[in-house]
């Protein structure tokens, strides 16, 4: 082979290798190009080197010298490209644009019912009522018997309650999901009596209990098989209906003043005679407030009354010594009315588009 041909091949190859290295956009592409041109076994340069054997004997030293020079140049071109890629910040990706607005964090917030519950606890706490809790699975004694609800009472109907077919439940002493938070009244008074030394009077009680209750209602705009009640109980010497009404009026006024909906003097509470087995006398509690648009209407909030002497006696308080009032109000009603929510189901569908409004 003539020296000129050998050299021409060599130069052409060097050119190809350099352009392949400098146009490689990623470490992988560069490695491919290295194998192609500088590969020890089948690289292009190796093939040219094998061609040295056919160069005329007299030209061999010159051809070999030039081959070594070119090989070093190609190796240097490879190293330069390697450097270039190592220092480019994000290989083959668009550069980071720090001026693009970020994706905002989605920060959750309290469910509207939880907000309502917290506000109620806060207001009643300022009136001196301690928040207590009771179990959601109850026995016959706390849900009915101690509350003066006799065996034949329709409130015990299996169609009105979620009785549980679990171990420990018998038809004589069934277990059920509590149908009312009035159960907690019994538990609190029992605890007070149990912690009283013999011969002493049990202490006065001033508690609220906020929690879930369950009834097998078909869900519609105003019914749901699970909902919340706020229960209040005050037992002491000389407690009267007047105390009950004052506390409920203060509660409603504070609640709606806090929401900015109605100012104190525009919020009213009214009692209608009613019947509950655990109170005597018993009333339904209605509330009325004037909203920002000047509209007002009465809304039923729940029941209340003076604790029946039979209930006090059942838990060990002496109805000759103390009297008490109790009330139980629907939490959803107040929350819905406050926010203008017209379908209770919306509260429990967990659709963020609905929930994020509150
Ligand atoms: N427990 C009753 C219900 O769920 C509501 C109620 C009425 C609670 C009168 C009371 C009360 O504490 O005194 O329908």
mmCIF file of N, CA and C in Angstrom, residues 81-148:
data_model
loop_
_atom_site.group_PDB
_atom_site.id
_atom_site.type_symbol
_atom_site.label_atom_id
_atom_site.label_comp_id
_atom_site.label_asym_id
_atom_site.label_seq_id
_atom_site.Cartn_x
_atom_site.Cartn_y
_atom_site.Cartn_z
ATOM 1 N N UNK A 81 -14.134 15.499 25.192
ATOM 2 C CA UNK A 81 -15.592 15.349 25.194
ATOM 3 C C UNK A 81 -16.082 14.802 26.527
ATOM 4 N N UNK A 82 -15.256 13.909 27.107
ATOM 5 C CA UNK A 82 -15.621 13.351 28.405
ATOM 6 C C UNK A 82 -15.712 14.473 29.445
ATOM 7 N N UNK A 83 -14.740 15.357 29.414
ATOM 8 C CA UNK A 83 -14.724 16.518 30.319
ATOM 9 C C UNK A 83 -15.953 17.385 30.120
ATOM 10 N N UNK A 84 -16.230 17.648 28.803
ATOM 11 C CA UNK A 84 -17.348 18.527 28.479
ATOM 12 C C UNK A 84 -18.636 17.977 29.090
ATOM 13 N N UNK A 85 -18.893 16.671 28.933
ATOM 14 C CA UNK A 85 -20.145 16.096 29.440
ATOM 15 C C UNK A 85 -20.176 16.089 30.970
ATOM 16 N N UNK A 86 -19.016 15.842 31.585
ATOM 17 C CA UNK A 86 -18.993 15.795 33.050
ATOM 18 C C UNK A 86 -19.355 17.138 33.651
ATOM 19 N N UNK A 87 -19.095 18.203 32.920
ATOM 20 C CA UNK A 87 -19.363 19.528 33.484
ATOM 21 C C UNK A 87 -20.664 20.149 33.036
ATOM 22 N N UNK A 88 -21.377 19.522 32.099
ATOM 23 C CA UNK A 88 -22.671 20.114 31.734
ATOM 24 C C UNK A 88 -23.652 19.727 32.837
ATOM 25 N N UNK A 89 -24.454 20.666 33.327
ATOM 26 C CA UNK A 89 -25.239 20.460 34.544
ATOM 27 C C UNK A 89 -26.246 19.311 34.433
ATOM 28 N N UNK A 90 -27.061 19.314 33.431
ATOM 29 C CA UNK A 90 -28.030 18.230 33.283
ATOM 30 C C UNK A 90 -27.897 17.729 31.867
ATOM 31 N N UNK A 91 -27.311 16.548 31.699
ATOM 32 C CA UNK A 91 -27.021 16.136 30.345
ATOM 33 C C UNK A 91 -28.297 15.863 29.546
ATOM 34 N N UNK A 92 -28.344 16.402 28.357
ATOM 35 C CA UNK A 92 -29.420 16.234 27.392
ATOM 36 C C UNK A 92 -30.807 16.574 27.932
ATOM 37 N N UNK A 93 -30.878 17.375 29.019
ATOM 38 C CA UNK A 93 -32.189 17.840 29.498
ATOM 39 C C UNK A 93 -32.181 19.348 29.476
ATOM 40 N N UNK A 94 -33.372 19.975 29.369
ATOM 41 C CA UNK A 94 -33.380 21.433 29.386
ATOM 42 C C UNK A 94 -32.831 21.935 30.725
ATOM 43 N N UNK A 95 -32.151 23.028 30.680
ATOM 44 C CA UNK A 95 -31.571 23.566 31.904
ATOM 45 C C UNK A 95 -32.679 23.970 32.870
ATOM 46 N N UNK A 96 -32.382 23.949 34.161
ATOM 47 C CA UNK A 96 -33.362 24.316 35.184
ATOM 48 C C UNK A 96 -33.665 25.802 35.095
ATOM 49 N N UNK A 97 -34.962 26.122 34.972
ATOM 50 C CA UNK A 97 -35.359 27.522 34.919
ATOM 51 C C UNK A 97 -35.923 27.916 36.280
ATOM 52 N N UNK A 98 -35.111 28.642 37.057
ATOM 53 C CA UNK A 98 -35.541 28.955 38.425
ATOM 54 C C UNK A 98 -36.647 30.003 38.471
ATOM 55 N N UNK A 99 -36.989 30.595 37.319
ATOM 56 C CA UNK A 99 -38.055 31.607 37.343
ATOM 57 C C UNK A 99 -39.436 31.011 37.091
ATOM 58 N N UNK A 100 -39.496 29.696 36.721
ATOM 59 C CA UNK A 100 -40.808 29.083 36.504
ATOM 60 C C UNK A 100 -41.522 28.976 37.851
ATOM 61 N N UNK A 101 -42.806 29.416 37.922
ATOM 62 C CA UNK A 101 -43.507 29.349 39.212
ATOM 63 C C UNK A 101 -43.574 27.902 39.700
ATOM 64 N N UNK A 102 -43.409 27.682 40.989
ATOM 65 C CA UNK A 102 -43.420 26.337 41.553
ATOM 66 C C UNK A 102 -44.826 25.771 41.629
ATOM 67 N N UNK A 103 -44.922 24.481 41.941
ATOM 68 C CA UNK A 103 -46.220 23.850 42.162
ATOM 69 C C UNK A 103 -46.580 24.072 43.629
ATOM 70 N N UNK A 104 -47.717 24.727 43.920
ATOM 71 C CA UNK A 104 -48.004 25.007 45.336
ATOM 72 C C UNK A 104 -48.256 23.725 46.118
ATOM 73 N N UNK A 105 -47.828 23.675 47.369
ATOM 74 C CA UNK A 105 -48.136 22.542 48.234
ATOM 75 C C UNK A 105 -49.623 22.543 48.501
ATOM 76 N N UNK A 106 -50.223 21.366 48.458
ATOM 77 C CA UNK A 106 -51.640 21.294 48.838
ATOM 78 C C UNK A 106 -51.695 21.017 50.334
ATOM 79 N N UNK A 107 -52.107 22.017 51.071
ATOM 80 C CA UNK A 107 -52.150 21.860 52.519
ATOM 81 C C UNK A 107 -53.588 21.538 52.924
ATOM 82 N N UNK A 108 -53.781 20.449 53.637
ATOM 83 C CA UNK A 108 -55.119 20.056 54.043
ATOM 84 C C UNK A 108 -55.629 20.949 55.156
ATOM 85 N N UNK A 109 -56.915 20.809 55.472
ATOM 86 C CA UNK A 109 -57.447 21.548 56.614
ATOM 87 C C UNK A 109 -58.525 20.707 57.279
ATOM 88 N N UNK A 110 -59.035 21.202 58.378
ATOM 89 C CA UNK A 110 -60.004 20.413 59.146
ATOM 90 C C UNK A 110 -61.332 20.300 58.401
ATOM 91 N N UNK A 111 -61.931 19.144 58.510
ATOM 92 C CA UNK A 111 -63.255 18.894 57.941
ATOM 93 C C UNK A 111 -64.262 19.862 58.584
ATOM 94 N N UNK A 112 -65.271 20.327 57.805
ATOM 95 C CA UNK A 112 -66.221 21.297 58.383
ATOM 96 C C UNK A 112 -66.881 20.799 59.671
ATOM 97 N N UNK A 113 -67.134 19.498 59.764
ATOM 98 C CA UNK A 113 -67.743 18.992 61.004
ATOM 99 C C UNK A 113 -66.747 19.104 62.168
ATOM 100 N N UNK A 114 -65.487 18.810 61.875
ATOM 101 C CA UNK A 114 -64.471 18.946 62.932
ATOM 102 C C UNK A 114 -64.344 20.406 63.362
ATOM 103 N N UNK A 115 -64.398 21.310 62.377
ATOM 104 C CA UNK A 115 -64.338 22.734 62.723
ATOM 105 C C UNK A 115 -65.508 23.119 63.632
ATOM 106 N N UNK A 116 -66.702 22.617 63.282
ATOM 107 C CA UNK A 116 -67.895 22.916 64.084
ATOM 108 C C UNK A 116 -67.727 22.369 65.497
ATOM 109 N N UNK A 117 -67.244 21.124 65.592
ATOM 110 C CA UNK A 117 -67.058 20.490 66.903
ATOM 111 C C UNK A 117 -66.060 21.281 67.751
ATOM 112 N N UNK A 118 -64.966 21.694 67.131
ATOM 113 C CA UNK A 118 -63.949 22.433 67.903
ATOM 114 C C UNK A 118 -64.509 23.759 68.416
ATOM 115 N N UNK A 119 -65.296 24.413 67.549
ATOM 116 C CA UNK A 119 -65.859 25.700 67.972
ATOM 117 C C UNK A 119 -66.836 25.495 69.132
ATOM 118 N N UNK A 120 -67.638 24.434 69.042
ATOM 119 C CA UNK A 120 -68.590 24.148 70.123
ATOM 120 C C UNK A 120 -67.862 23.839 71.431
ATOM 121 N N UNK A 121 -66.796 23.055 71.338
ATOM 122 C CA UNK A 121 -66.027 22.713 72.551
ATOM 123 C C UNK A 121 -65.425 23.967 73.172
ATOM 124 N N UNK A 122 -64.968 24.836 72.300
ATOM 125 C CA UNK A 122 -64.347 26.062 72.750
ATOM 126 C C UNK A 122 -65.345 26.925 73.527
ATOM 127 N N UNK A 123 -66.535 27.099 72.928
ATOM 128 C CA UNK A 123 -67.555 27.947 73.563
ATOM 129 C C UNK A 123 -68.022 27.321 74.882
ATOM 130 N N UNK A 124 -68.316 26.038 74.851
ATOM 131 C CA UNK A 124 -68.810 25.391 76.071
ATOM 132 C C UNK A 124 -67.704 25.317 77.128
ATOM 133 N N UNK A 125 -66.469 25.243 76.692
ATOM 134 C CA UNK A 125 -65.347 25.256 77.631
ATOM 135 C C UNK A 125 -65.311 26.573 78.395
ATOM 136 N N UNK A 126 -65.580 27.654 77.684
ATOM 137 C CA UNK A 126 -65.588 28.958 78.350
ATOM 138 C C UNK A 126 -66.760 29.080 79.318
ATOM 139 N N UNK A 127 -67.818 28.298 79.088
ATOM 140 C CA UNK A 127 -68.951 28.288 80.030
ATOM 141 C C UNK A 127 -68.704 27.278 81.159
ATOM 142 N N UNK A 128 -67.528 26.676 81.180
ATOM 143 C CA UNK A 128 -67.166 25.801 82.297
ATOM 144 C C UNK A 128 -67.487 24.334 82.084
ATOM 145 N N UNK A 129 -67.800 23.945 80.835
ATOM 146 C CA UNK A 129 -68.124 22.534 80.569
ATOM 147 C C UNK A 129 -66.887 21.800 80.039
ATOM 148 N N UNK A 130 -66.564 20.687 80.660
ATOM 149 C CA UNK A 130 -65.410 19.883 80.248
ATOM 150 C C UNK A 130 -65.861 18.886 79.179
ATOM 151 N N UNK A 131 -65.056 18.747 78.114
ATOM 152 C CA UNK A 131 -65.401 17.785 77.061
ATOM 153 C C UNK A 131 -64.971 16.380 77.476
ATOM 154 N N UNK A 132 -65.897 15.432 77.376
ATOM 155 C CA UNK A 132 -65.585 14.031 77.694
ATOM 156 C C UNK A 132 -66.016 13.157 76.519
ATOM 157 N N UNK A 133 -65.486 11.933 76.488
ATOM 158 C CA UNK A 133 -65.847 11.019 75.404
ATOM 159 C C UNK A 133 -66.378 9.722 75.959
ATOM 160 N N UNK A 134 -67.147 9.042 75.148
ATOM 161 C CA UNK A 134 -67.628 7.725 75.532
ATOM 162 C C UNK A 134 -67.488 6.788 74.352
ATOM 163 N N UNK A 135 -67.637 5.482 74.574
ATOM 164 C CA UNK A 135 -67.458 4.512 73.487
ATOM 165 C C UNK A 135 -68.596 4.577 72.465
ATOM 166 N N UNK A 136 -68.278 4.219 71.225
ATOM 167 C CA UNK A 136 -69.325 4.197 70.195
ATOM 168 C C UNK A 136 -70.060 2.866 70.187
ATOM 169 N N UNK A 137 -69.438 1.825 70.752
ATOM 170 C CA UNK A 137 -70.156 0.560 70.925
ATOM 171 C C UNK A 137 -70.670 0.549 72.368
ATOM 172 N N UNK A 138 -71.973 0.456 72.501
ATOM 173 C CA UNK A 138 -72.578 0.588 73.828
ATOM 174 C C UNK A 138 -73.360 -0.650 74.214
ATOM 175 N N UNK A 139 -73.640 -0.736 75.506
ATOM 176 C CA UNK A 139 -74.505 -1.824 75.980
ATOM 177 C C UNK A 139 -75.895 -1.276 76.259
ATOM 178 N N UNK A 140 -76.775 -2.206 76.545
ATOM 179 C CA UNK A 140 -78.176 -1.898 76.770
ATOM 180 C C UNK A 140 -78.366 -0.914 77.935
ATOM 181 N N UNK A 141 -77.583 -1.117 78.983
ATOM 182 C CA UNK A 141 -77.717 -0.281 80.192
ATOM 183 C C UNK A 141 -77.471 1.201 79.870
ATOM 184 N N UNK A 142 -76.352 1.494 79.191
ATOM 185 C CA UNK A 142 -76.012 2.900 78.961
ATOM 186 C C UNK A 142 -76.836 3.538 77.853
ATOM 187 N N UNK A 143 -77.205 2.737 76.837
ATOM 188 C CA UNK A 143 -77.954 3.346 75.715
ATOM 189 C C UNK A 143 -79.456 3.459 76.037
ATOM 190 N N UNK A 144 -79.961 2.553 76.885
ATOM 191 C CA UNK A 144 -81.407 2.545 77.154
ATOM 192 C C UNK A 144 -81.772 2.514 78.634
ATOM 193 N N UNK A 145 -81.397 1.396 79.289
ATOM 194 C CA UNK A 145 -81.941 1.108 80.620
ATOM 195 C C UNK A 145 -81.739 2.253 81.619
ATOM 196 N N UNK A 146 -80.490 2.689 81.773
ATOM 197 C CA UNK A 146 -80.211 3.737 82.757
ATOM 198 C C UNK A 146 -80.822 5.069 82.331
ATOM 199 N N UNK A 147 -81.129 5.196 81.057
ATOM 200 C CA UNK A 147 -81.739 6.436 80.558
ATOM 201 C C UNK A 147 -83.262 6.360 80.631
ATOM 202 N N UNK A 148 -83.748 5.373 81.396
ATOM 203 C CA UNK A 148 -85.179 5.297 81.663
ATOM 204 C C UNK A 148 -85.975 4.926 80.415
#
